[in-house]
PDB file of C-alpha atoms in Angstrom:
ATOM      1  CA  MET A  22      11.993 -31.568 -19.020  1.00  0.00           C
ATOM      2  CA  SER A  23      12.870 -31.356 -22.711  1.00  0.00           C
ATOM      3  CA  LEU A  24      11.335 -32.450 -25.972  1.00  0.00           C
ATOM      4  CA  PRO A  25      12.839 -35.726 -27.241  1.00  0.00           C
ATOM      5  CA  GLY A  26      14.876 -35.249 -30.379  1.00  0.00           C
ATOM      6  CA  ASP A  27      15.358 -31.495 -29.836  1.00  0.00           C
ATOM      7  CA  PRO A  28      19.128 -30.845 -29.444  1.00  0.00           C
ATOM      8  CA  GLU A  29      18.452 -27.152 -29.967  1.00  0.00           C
ATOM      9  CA  ASP A  30      17.079 -26.807 -26.422  1.00  0.00           C
ATOM     10  CA  MET A  31      20.427 -25.857 -24.947  1.00  0.00           C
ATOM     11  CA  LEU A  32      21.089 -23.294 -27.665  1.00  0.00           C
ATOM     12  CA  ILE A  33      17.651 -21.759 -27.143  1.00  0.00           C
ATOM     13  CA  ASP A  34      18.282 -21.639 -23.392  1.00  0.00           C
ATOM     14  CA  GLU A  35      21.619 -19.864 -23.898  1.00  0.00           C
ATOM     15  CA  ALA A  36      20.090 -17.413 -26.371  1.00  0.00           C
ATOM     16  CA  CYS A  37      17.314 -16.564 -23.906  1.00  0.00           C
ATOM     17  CA  ARG A  38      19.912 -15.890 -21.230  1.00  0.00           C
ATOM     18  CA  GLU A  39      21.907 -13.676 -23.571  1.00  0.00           C
ATOM     19  CA  LEU A  40      18.827 -11.751 -24.741  1.00  0.00           C
ATOM     20  CA  ARG A  41      17.428 -11.533 -21.207  1.00  0.00           C
ATOM     21  CA  LEU A  42      14.151 -13.311 -21.906  1.00  0.00           C
ATOM     22  CA  PRO A  43      13.524 -15.139 -18.608  1.00  0.00           C
ATOM     23  CA  ALA A  44       9.852 -16.006 -19.208  1.00  0.00           C
ATOM     24  CA  PHE A  45      10.640 -17.143 -22.750  1.00  0.00           C
ATOM     25  CA  ARG A  46      13.450 -19.332 -21.382  1.00  0.00           C
ATOM     26  CA  GLU A  47      11.284 -20.739 -18.582  1.00  0.00           C
ATOM     27  CA  ARG A  48       8.283 -21.647 -20.723  1.00  0.00           C
ATOM     28  CA  PHE A  49       9.508 -22.428 -24.223  1.00  0.00           C
ATOM     29  CA  ILE A  50       9.641 -26.219 -23.678  1.00  0.00           C
ATOM     30  CA  ASP A  51       6.101 -26.416 -22.255  1.00  0.00           C
ATOM     31  CA  LEU A  52       4.691 -24.104 -24.915  1.00  0.00           C
ATOM     32  CA  ALA A  53       6.528 -25.975 -27.668  1.00  0.00           C
ATOM     33  CA  ALA A  54       5.056 -29.246 -26.407  1.00  0.00           C
ATOM     34  CA  THR A  55       1.575 -27.696 -26.348  1.00  0.00           C
ATOM     35  CA  ALA A  56       2.031 -26.279 -29.839  1.00  0.00           C
ATOM     36  CA  ARG A  57       3.112 -29.657 -31.175  1.00  0.00           C
ATOM     37  CA  ARG A  58       0.208 -31.417 -29.464  1.00  0.00           C
ATOM     38  CA  GLU A  59      -2.346 -28.908 -30.747  1.00  0.00           C
ATOM     39  CA  GLN A  60      -0.666 -28.564 -34.149  1.00  0.00           C
ATOM     40  CA  ALA A  61      -0.424 -24.810 -33.743  1.00  0.00           C
ATOM     41  CA  THR A  62       1.000 -22.675 -36.529  1.00  0.00           C
ATOM     42  CA  TYR A  63       4.432 -21.119 -36.225  1.00  0.00           C
ATOM     43  CA  LYS A  64       2.814 -17.701 -35.849  1.00  0.00           C
ATOM     44  CA  GLN A  65       0.568 -18.900 -33.037  1.00  0.00           C
ATOM     45  CA  PHE A  66       3.527 -20.464 -31.227  1.00  0.00           C
ATOM     46  CA  LEU A  67       5.520 -17.255 -31.615  1.00  0.00           C
ATOM     47  CA  LEU A  68       2.588 -15.198 -30.342  1.00  0.00           C
ATOM     48  CA  ASP A  69       2.208 -17.460 -27.295  1.00  0.00           C
ATOM     49  CA  MET A  70       5.894 -17.052 -26.496  1.00  0.00           C
ATOM     50  CA  LEU A  71       5.840 -13.275 -26.902  1.00  0.00           C
ATOM     51  CA  GLN A  72       2.727 -12.968 -24.721  1.00  0.00           C
ATOM     52  CA  ALA A  73       4.361 -15.124 -22.033  1.00  0.00           C
ATOM     53  CA  GLU A  74       7.393 -12.829 -22.022  1.00  0.00           C
ATOM     54  CA  GLN A  75       5.215  -9.728 -21.988  1.00  0.00           C
ATOM     55  CA  PHE A  76       3.180 -11.041 -19.055  1.00  0.00           C
ATOM     56  CA  GLY A  77       6.365 -11.939 -17.191  1.00  0.00           C
ATOM     57  CA  ARG A  78       7.808  -8.476 -17.693  1.00  0.00           C
ATOM     58  CA  ASP A  79       4.601  -6.795 -16.541  1.00  0.00           C
ATOM     59  CA  LEU A  80       4.575  -8.967 -13.424  1.00  0.00           C
ATOM     60  CA  ARG A  81       8.219  -8.230 -12.617  1.00  0.00           C
ATOM     61  CA  ARG A  82       7.617  -4.508 -13.122  1.00  0.00           C
ATOM     62  CA  GLN A  83       4.652  -4.634 -10.737  1.00  0.00           C
ATOM     63  CA  GLN A  84       6.724  -6.436  -8.120  1.00  0.00           C
ATOM     64  CA  ARG A  85       9.560  -3.927  -8.491  1.00  0.00           C
ATOM     65  CA  LEU A  86       7.207  -0.947  -8.179  1.00  0.00           C
ATOM     66  CA  LEU A  87       5.600  -2.450  -5.071  1.00  0.00           C
ATOM     67  CA  ARG A  88       9.020  -2.909  -3.468  1.00  0.00           C
ATOM     68  CA  LEU A  89       9.985   0.672  -4.283  1.00  0.00           C
ATOM     69  CA  ALA A  90       6.701   1.940  -2.791  1.00  0.00           C
ATOM     70  CA  ARG A  91       7.870   0.735   0.645  1.00  0.00           C
ATOM     71  CA  PHE A  92       4.455  -0.059   2.010  1.00  0.00           C
ATOM     72  CA  PRO A  93       4.769  -1.031   5.697  1.00  0.00           C
ATOM     73  CA  ARG A  94       2.338  -3.944   5.303  1.00  0.00           C
ATOM     74  CA  PRO A  95       0.255  -5.479   2.515  1.00  0.00           C
ATOM     75  CA  LYS A  96      -3.233  -4.024   2.161  1.00  0.00           C
ATOM     76  CA  ARG A  97      -5.592  -4.430  -0.764  1.00  0.00           C
ATOM     77  CA  LEU A  98      -8.819  -2.612  -1.550  1.00  0.00           C
ATOM     78  CA  GLU A  99     -10.523  -5.951  -2.109  1.00  0.00           C
ATOM     79  CA  ASP A 100     -10.043  -6.687   1.597  1.00  0.00           C
ATOM     80  CA  PHE A 101     -11.569  -3.438   2.853  1.00  0.00           C
ATOM     81  CA  ASP A 102     -14.798  -4.109   4.746  1.00  0.00           C
ATOM     82  CA  PHE A 103     -17.222  -1.489   3.438  1.00  0.00           C
ATOM     83  CA  ALA A 104     -20.005  -2.969   5.581  1.00  0.00           C
ATOM     84  CA  LYS A 105     -18.045  -2.024   8.705  1.00  0.00           C
ATOM     85  CA  ASN A 106     -17.551   1.528   7.456  1.00  0.00           C
ATOM     86  CA  PRO A 107     -20.646   2.784   5.603  1.00  0.00           C
ATOM     87  CA  ASN A 108     -19.082   6.259   5.382  1.00  0.00           C
ATOM     88  CA  VAL A 109     -16.800   5.012   2.610  1.00  0.00           C
ATOM     89  CA  THR A 110     -18.456   4.647  -0.792  1.00  0.00           C
ATOM     90  CA  PRO A 111     -17.285   1.585  -2.767  1.00  0.00           C
ATOM     91  CA  GLU A 112     -17.886   3.340  -6.098  1.00  0.00           C
ATOM     92  CA  VAL A 113     -15.605   6.244  -5.169  1.00  0.00           C
ATOM     93  CA  VAL A 114     -12.842   3.894  -4.011  1.00  0.00           C
ATOM     94  CA  ALA A 115     -13.228   1.780  -7.159  1.00  0.00           C
ATOM     95  CA  ASP A 116     -12.670   4.875  -9.301  1.00  0.00           C
ATOM     96  CA  LEU A 117      -9.399   5.533  -7.463  1.00  0.00           C
ATOM     97  CA  LYS A 118      -7.996   2.204  -8.683  1.00  0.00           C
ATOM     98  CA  SER A 119      -7.793   3.791 -12.120  1.00  0.00           C
ATOM     99  CA  PRO A 120      -4.565   5.759 -12.758  1.00  0.00           C
ATOM    100  CA  THR A 121      -6.461   8.618 -14.449  1.00  0.00           C
ATOM    101  CA  TRP A 122      -6.530  10.884 -11.388  1.00  0.00           C
ATOM    102  CA  VAL A 123      -2.850  10.205 -10.743  1.00  0.00           C
ATOM    103  CA  ARG A 124      -1.871  11.117 -14.287  1.00  0.00           C
ATOM    104  CA  GLU A 125      -3.895  14.320 -13.902  1.00  0.00           C
ATOM    105  CA  GLY A 126      -1.973  15.213 -10.743  1.00  0.00           C
ATOM    106  CA  ARG A 127      -5.070  15.443  -8.559  1.00  0.00           C
ATOM    107  CA  PRO A 128      -4.803  15.083  -4.754  1.00  0.00           C
ATOM    108  CA  LEU A 129      -6.614  12.622  -2.494  1.00  0.00           C
ATOM    109  CA  VAL A 130      -7.472  13.410   1.132  1.00  0.00           C
ATOM    110  CA  LEU A 131      -8.596  10.772   3.630  1.00  0.00           C
ATOM    111  CA  ILE A 132      -9.946  12.243   6.881  1.00  0.00           C
ATOM    112  CA  GLY A 133     -11.176  10.277   9.871  1.00  0.00           C
ATOM    113  CA  ASP A 134     -10.464   9.170  13.396  1.00  0.00           C
ATOM    114  CA  SER A 135      -7.926   6.509  14.267  1.00  0.00           C
ATOM    115  CA  GLY A 136      -8.941   2.972  13.308  1.00  0.00           C
ATOM    116  CA  THR A 137     -11.441   3.967  10.598  1.00  0.00           C
ATOM    117  CA  GLY A 138      -9.482   2.485   7.697  1.00  0.00           C
ATOM    118  CA  LYS A 139      -7.524   5.479   6.380  1.00  0.00           C
ATOM    119  CA  SER A 140      -4.172   3.681   6.189  1.00  0.00           C
ATOM    120  CA  HIS A 141      -5.802   0.579   4.694  1.00  0.00           C
ATOM    121  CA  LEU A 142      -7.339   2.704   1.947  1.00  0.00           C
ATOM    122  CA  LEU A 143      -4.138   4.688   1.426  1.00  0.00           C
ATOM    123  CA  ILE A 144      -1.994   1.561   1.050  1.00  0.00           C
ATOM    124  CA  GLY A 145      -4.665  -0.269  -0.961  1.00  0.00           C
ATOM    125  CA  ILE A 146      -5.053   2.595  -3.416  1.00  0.00           C
ATOM    126  CA  GLY A 147      -1.284   2.974  -3.661  1.00  0.00           C
ATOM    127  CA  THR A 148      -0.942  -0.754  -4.348  1.00  0.00           C
ATOM    128  CA  ALA A 149      -3.583  -0.615  -7.091  1.00  0.00           C
ATOM    129  CA  ILE A 150      -1.834   2.343  -8.733  1.00  0.00           C
ATOM    130  CA  ALA A 151       1.580   0.653  -8.573  1.00  0.00           C
ATOM    131  CA  GLU A 152       0.080  -2.385 -10.279  1.00  0.00           C
ATOM    132  CA  THR A 153      -0.970  -0.179 -13.204  1.00  0.00           C
ATOM    133  CA  GLY A 154       2.711   0.589 -13.793  1.00  0.00           C
ATOM    134  CA  LEU A 155       3.050   3.994 -12.120  1.00  0.00           C
ATOM    135  CA  SER A 156       5.615   4.845  -9.447  1.00  0.00           C
ATOM    136  CA  VAL A 157       4.349   5.123  -5.870  1.00  0.00           C
ATOM    137  CA  ARG A 158       6.057   6.035  -2.608  1.00  0.00           C
ATOM    138  CA  TYR A 159       4.553   5.581   0.866  1.00  0.00           C
ATOM    139  CA  THR A 160       5.889   7.371   3.929  1.00  0.00           C
ATOM    140  CA  THR A 161       4.632   8.974   7.105  1.00  0.00           C
ATOM    141  CA  THR A 162       4.614  12.753   7.179  1.00  0.00           C
ATOM    142  CA  SER A 163       7.047  12.936  10.096  1.00  0.00           C
ATOM    143  CA  ALA A 164       9.472  10.531   8.367  1.00  0.00           C
ATOM    144  CA  LEU A 165       9.398  12.646   5.220  1.00  0.00           C
ATOM    145  CA  VAL A 166      10.031  15.857   7.148  1.00  0.00           C
ATOM    146  CA  ASN A 167      12.926  14.196   9.012  1.00  0.00           C
ATOM    147  CA  GLU A 168      14.387  13.031   5.696  1.00  0.00           C
ATOM    148  CA  LEU A 169      14.103  16.547   4.269  1.00  0.00           C
ATOM    149  CA  ALA A 170      15.653  18.121   7.374  1.00  0.00           C
ATOM    150  CA  GLU A 171      18.591  15.709   7.227  1.00  0.00           C
ATOM    151  CA  ALA A 172      19.050  16.414   3.520  1.00  0.00           C
ATOM    152  CA  ASP A 173      18.945  20.140   4.203  1.00  0.00           C
ATOM    153  CA  ALA A 174      21.620  19.810   6.880  1.00  0.00           C
ATOM    154  CA  ASN A 175      23.814  17.854   4.443  1.00  0.00           C
ATOM    155  CA  ARG A 176      23.150  20.250   1.550  1.00  0.00           C
ATOM    156  CA  ARG A 177      21.289  17.601  -0.426  1.00  0.00           C
ATOM    157  CA  LEU A 178      17.801  19.100  -0.144  1.00  0.00           C
ATOM    158  CA  SER A 179      17.466  19.985  -3.835  1.00  0.00           C
ATOM    159  CA  SER A 180      18.266  16.445  -4.971  1.00  0.00           C
ATOM    160  CA  VAL A 181      15.846  14.870  -2.474  1.00  0.00           C
ATOM    161  CA  ILE A 182      13.029  17.223  -3.474  1.00  0.00           C
ATOM    162  CA  ALA A 183      13.788  16.516  -7.148  1.00  0.00           C
ATOM    163  CA  ARG A 184      13.533  12.781  -6.460  1.00  0.00           C
ATOM    164  CA  TYR A 185      10.153  13.150  -4.766  1.00  0.00           C
ATOM    165  CA  SER A 186       8.924  15.415  -7.557  1.00  0.00           C
ATOM    166  CA  LYS A 187       9.254  12.546 -10.050  1.00  0.00           C
ATOM    167  CA  ILE A 188       7.102  10.028  -8.150  1.00  0.00           C
ATOM    168  CA  ASP A 189       3.682   9.605  -9.751  1.00  0.00           C
ATOM    169  CA  LEU A 190       1.820   9.100  -6.456  1.00  0.00           C
ATOM    170  CA  LEU A 191       3.122  10.158  -3.062  1.00  0.00           C
ATOM    171  CA  CYS A 192       1.182   8.595  -0.161  1.00  0.00           C
ATOM    172  CA  LEU A 193       1.582  10.575   3.067  1.00  0.00           C
ATOM    173  CA  ASP A 194       0.237   8.802   6.134  1.00  0.00           C
ATOM    174  CA  GLU A 195      -0.283  10.267   9.616  1.00  0.00           C
ATOM    175  CA  PHE A 196      -0.646  13.758   8.201  1.00  0.00           C
ATOM    176  CA  GLY A 197      -1.310  16.208  11.026  1.00  0.00           C
ATOM    177  CA  TYR A 198      -0.497  13.765  13.850  1.00  0.00           C
ATOM    178  CA  LEU A 199       2.568  15.678  15.066  1.00  0.00           C
ATOM    179  CA  ASN A 200       3.480  19.327  15.301  1.00  0.00           C
ATOM    180  CA  LEU A 201       6.002  19.837  12.515  1.00  0.00           C
ATOM    181  CA  GLY A 202       7.085  23.321  13.522  1.00  0.00           C
ATOM    182  CA  ARG A 203       7.668  26.171  11.112  1.00  0.00           C
ATOM    183  CA  LYS A 204      10.863  24.726   9.622  1.00  0.00           C
ATOM    184  CA  GLY A 205       9.324  21.301   9.053  1.00  0.00           C
ATOM    185  CA  ALA A 206       6.254  22.893   7.499  1.00  0.00           C
ATOM    186  CA  LYS A 207       8.422  24.933   5.133  1.00  0.00           C
ATOM    187  CA  LEU A 208      10.277  21.817   4.016  1.00  0.00           C
ATOM    188  CA  LEU A 209       7.027  19.959   3.433  1.00  0.00           C
ATOM    189  CA  PHE A 210       5.617  22.948   1.566  1.00  0.00           C
ATOM    190  CA  GLN A 211       8.430  22.655  -0.974  1.00  0.00           C
ATOM    191  CA  ILE A 212       7.378  19.087  -1.751  1.00  0.00           C
ATOM    192  CA  PHE A 213       3.786  20.137  -2.389  1.00  0.00           C
ATOM    193  CA  THR A 214       4.895  23.087  -4.502  1.00  0.00           C
ATOM    194  CA  GLU A 215       7.103  20.890  -6.707  1.00  0.00           C
ATOM    195  CA  ARG A 216       4.315  18.351  -7.216  1.00  0.00           C
ATOM    196  CA  GLU A 217       1.387  20.770  -7.565  1.00  0.00           C
ATOM    197  CA  GLU A 218      -0.886  19.889 -10.522  1.00  0.00           C
ATOM    198  CA  ARG A 219       1.839  17.644 -11.999  1.00  0.00           C
ATOM    199  CA  LYS A 220       2.023  14.658  -9.671  1.00  0.00           C
ATOM    200  CA  ALA A 221      -0.639  13.217  -7.377  1.00  0.00           C
ATOM    201  CA  THR A 222      -0.395  13.306  -3.595  1.00  0.00           C
ATOM    202  CA  ALA A 223      -2.608  11.341  -1.205  1.00  0.00           C
ATOM    203  CA  VAL A 224      -2.728  12.164   2.495  1.00  0.00           C
ATOM    204  CA  ALA A 225      -4.378  10.383   5.409  1.00  0.00           C
ATOM    205  CA  THR A 226      -5.137  12.542   8.429  1.00  0.00           C
ATOM    206  CA  ASN A 227      -7.129  12.391  11.634  1.00  0.00           C
ATOM    207  CA  SER A 228      -7.282  16.185  11.886  1.00  0.00           C
ATOM    208  CA  PRO A 229     -10.022  18.288  10.263  1.00  0.00           C
ATOM    209  CA  PHE A 230      -8.876  21.178   8.095  1.00  0.00           C
ATOM    210  CA  THR A 231      -9.682  23.642  10.868  1.00  0.00           C
ATOM    211  CA  GLU A 232      -6.990  22.090  13.091  1.00  0.00           C
ATOM    212  CA  TRP A 233      -4.149  21.971  10.565  1.00  0.00           C
ATOM    213  CA  ASP A 234      -2.745  25.282  11.772  1.00  0.00           C
ATOM    214  CA  LYS A 235      -1.721  23.493  14.993  1.00  0.00           C
ATOM    215  CA  THR A 236       0.401  21.083  12.960  1.00  0.00           C
ATOM    216  CA  PHE A 237       2.184  23.708  10.890  1.00  0.00           C
ATOM    217  CA  GLY A 238       2.401  26.491  13.466  1.00  0.00           C
ATOM    218  CA  ASP A 239       1.878  29.214  10.884  1.00  0.00           C
ATOM    219  CA  ALA A 240      -1.566  30.207   9.656  1.00  0.00           C
ATOM    220  CA  ARG A 241      -0.411  31.516   6.275  1.00  0.00           C
ATOM    221  CA  LEU A 242       1.812  28.525   5.596  1.00  0.00           C
ATOM    222  CA  CYS A 243      -0.998  26.203   6.686  1.00  0.00           C
ATOM    223  CA  ALA A 244      -3.390  27.911   4.272  1.00  0.00           C
ATOM    224  CA  ALA A 245      -0.900  27.551   1.413  1.00  0.00           C
ATOM    225  CA  ILE A 246      -0.389  23.834   2.096  1.00  0.00           C
ATOM    226  CA  ALA A 247      -4.124  23.194   2.487  1.00  0.00           C
ATOM    227  CA  ASP A 248      -4.758  25.044  -0.759  1.00  0.00           C
ATOM    228  CA  ARG A 249      -2.390  22.764  -2.653  1.00  0.00           C
ATOM    229  CA  ILE A 250      -3.709  19.565  -1.074  1.00  0.00           C
ATOM    230  CA  THR A 251      -7.391  20.329  -1.553  1.00  0.00           C
ATOM    231  CA  PHE A 252      -7.433  21.896  -5.028  1.00  0.00           C
ATOM    232  CA  ARG A 253      -9.336  19.474  -7.321  1.00  0.00           C
ATOM    233  CA  CYS A 254      -8.996  16.803  -4.630  1.00  0.00           C
ATOM    234  CA  THR A 255     -11.081  13.734  -3.927  1.00  0.00           C
ATOM    235  CA  LEU A 256     -12.176  13.832  -0.292  1.00  0.00           C
ATOM    236  CA  ILE A 257     -13.088  10.674   1.612  1.00  0.00           C
ATOM    237  CA  GLN A 258     -14.302  11.011   5.185  1.00  0.00           C
ATOM    238  CA  THR A 259     -13.924   7.698   7.019  1.00  0.00           C
ATOM    239  CA  GLY A 260     -15.864   8.871  10.074  1.00  0.00           C
ATOM    240  CA  THR A 261     -15.305   8.369  13.796  1.00  0.00           C
ATOM    241  CA  ASP A 262     -16.221   4.720  14.498  1.00  0.00           C
ATOM    242  CA  SER A 263     -13.052   2.679  14.868  1.00  0.00           C
ATOM    243  CA  TYR A 264     -13.026  -0.435  12.695  1.00  0.00           C
ATOM    244  CA  ARG A 265     -10.210  -1.884  14.810  1.00  0.00           C
ATOM    245  CA  TYR A 266     -12.237  -1.355  17.979  1.00  0.00           C
ATOM    246  CA  GLN A 267     -15.259  -3.077  16.431  1.00  0.00           C
ATOM    247  CA  THR A 268     -13.119  -6.014  15.351  1.00  0.00           C
ATOM    248  CA  THR A 269     -11.559  -6.311  18.820  1.00  0.00           C
ATOM    249  CA  GLN A 270     -14.977  -6.213  20.471  1.00  0.00           C
ATOM    250  CA  GLU A 271     -16.299  -8.924  18.166  1.00  0.00           C
ATOM    251  CA  PHE A 272     -13.248 -11.078  18.905  1.00  0.00           C
ATOM    252  CA  LEU A 273     -13.446 -10.647  22.693  1.00  0.00           C
ATOM    253  CA  PHE A 274     -17.224 -10.768  22.965  1.00  0.00           C
ATOM    254  CA  PRO A 275     -18.581 -12.884  20.097  1.00  0.00           C
ATOM    255  CA  THR A 276     -22.323 -12.765  19.606  1.00  0.00           C
ATOM    256  CA  ALA A 277     -24.004 -16.083  20.243  1.00  0.00           C
ATOM    257  CA  ASP A 278     -25.894 -17.579  17.266  1.00  0.00           C
TER     258      ASP A 278
END
């Protein structure tokens, strides 16, 4: 649609293309019509247009950051069922939506049995942080170690570690699920060392700290990694009762009203 008697529409459209103002270009006719109807001042009309462009840019940046995070599936904190898992405190999780702890480079550790909501929380927190404008990257621990090992074999390890050192929040899922071996543990240790107290790292694990030595195969290396993950960390214990199992039971055997 266009405003009758406004031959400048095409010129405005071309200028918006040239200046790369997509939201401005998309909404200027509607906002101009609203401004005319409401007899808005020129300044108010200009402010409305600038705010529309600003909102559009923020939205596009959020979408880009979410794509770059590579979350395996969409999960939001608003969808987490705290009633099903009373071990998780809503107030603590709400605080983690703020980017403050990420900017301070503090770690987050989620510990609990399978099906207790660790991955949901990890992805949900990562999503919330990405939406604040910070860079986030999700990966499983084994996938990261494999990537580092491949980079090491191709003499690209330094560049890969440098890339991971720039990410504001690194979300490591399935931490401690597989035995990484001494070489894998050493590669992973370099990531933690590069990010220590500068960039935030969040890990989700089903193994208590006392069992981490089995994953890394070296007691001293395990202690060094644990030291870096737990220093100034926020610890959330999701417990042992599987949320997925509860949901499956309720689906298969619904309680009669």
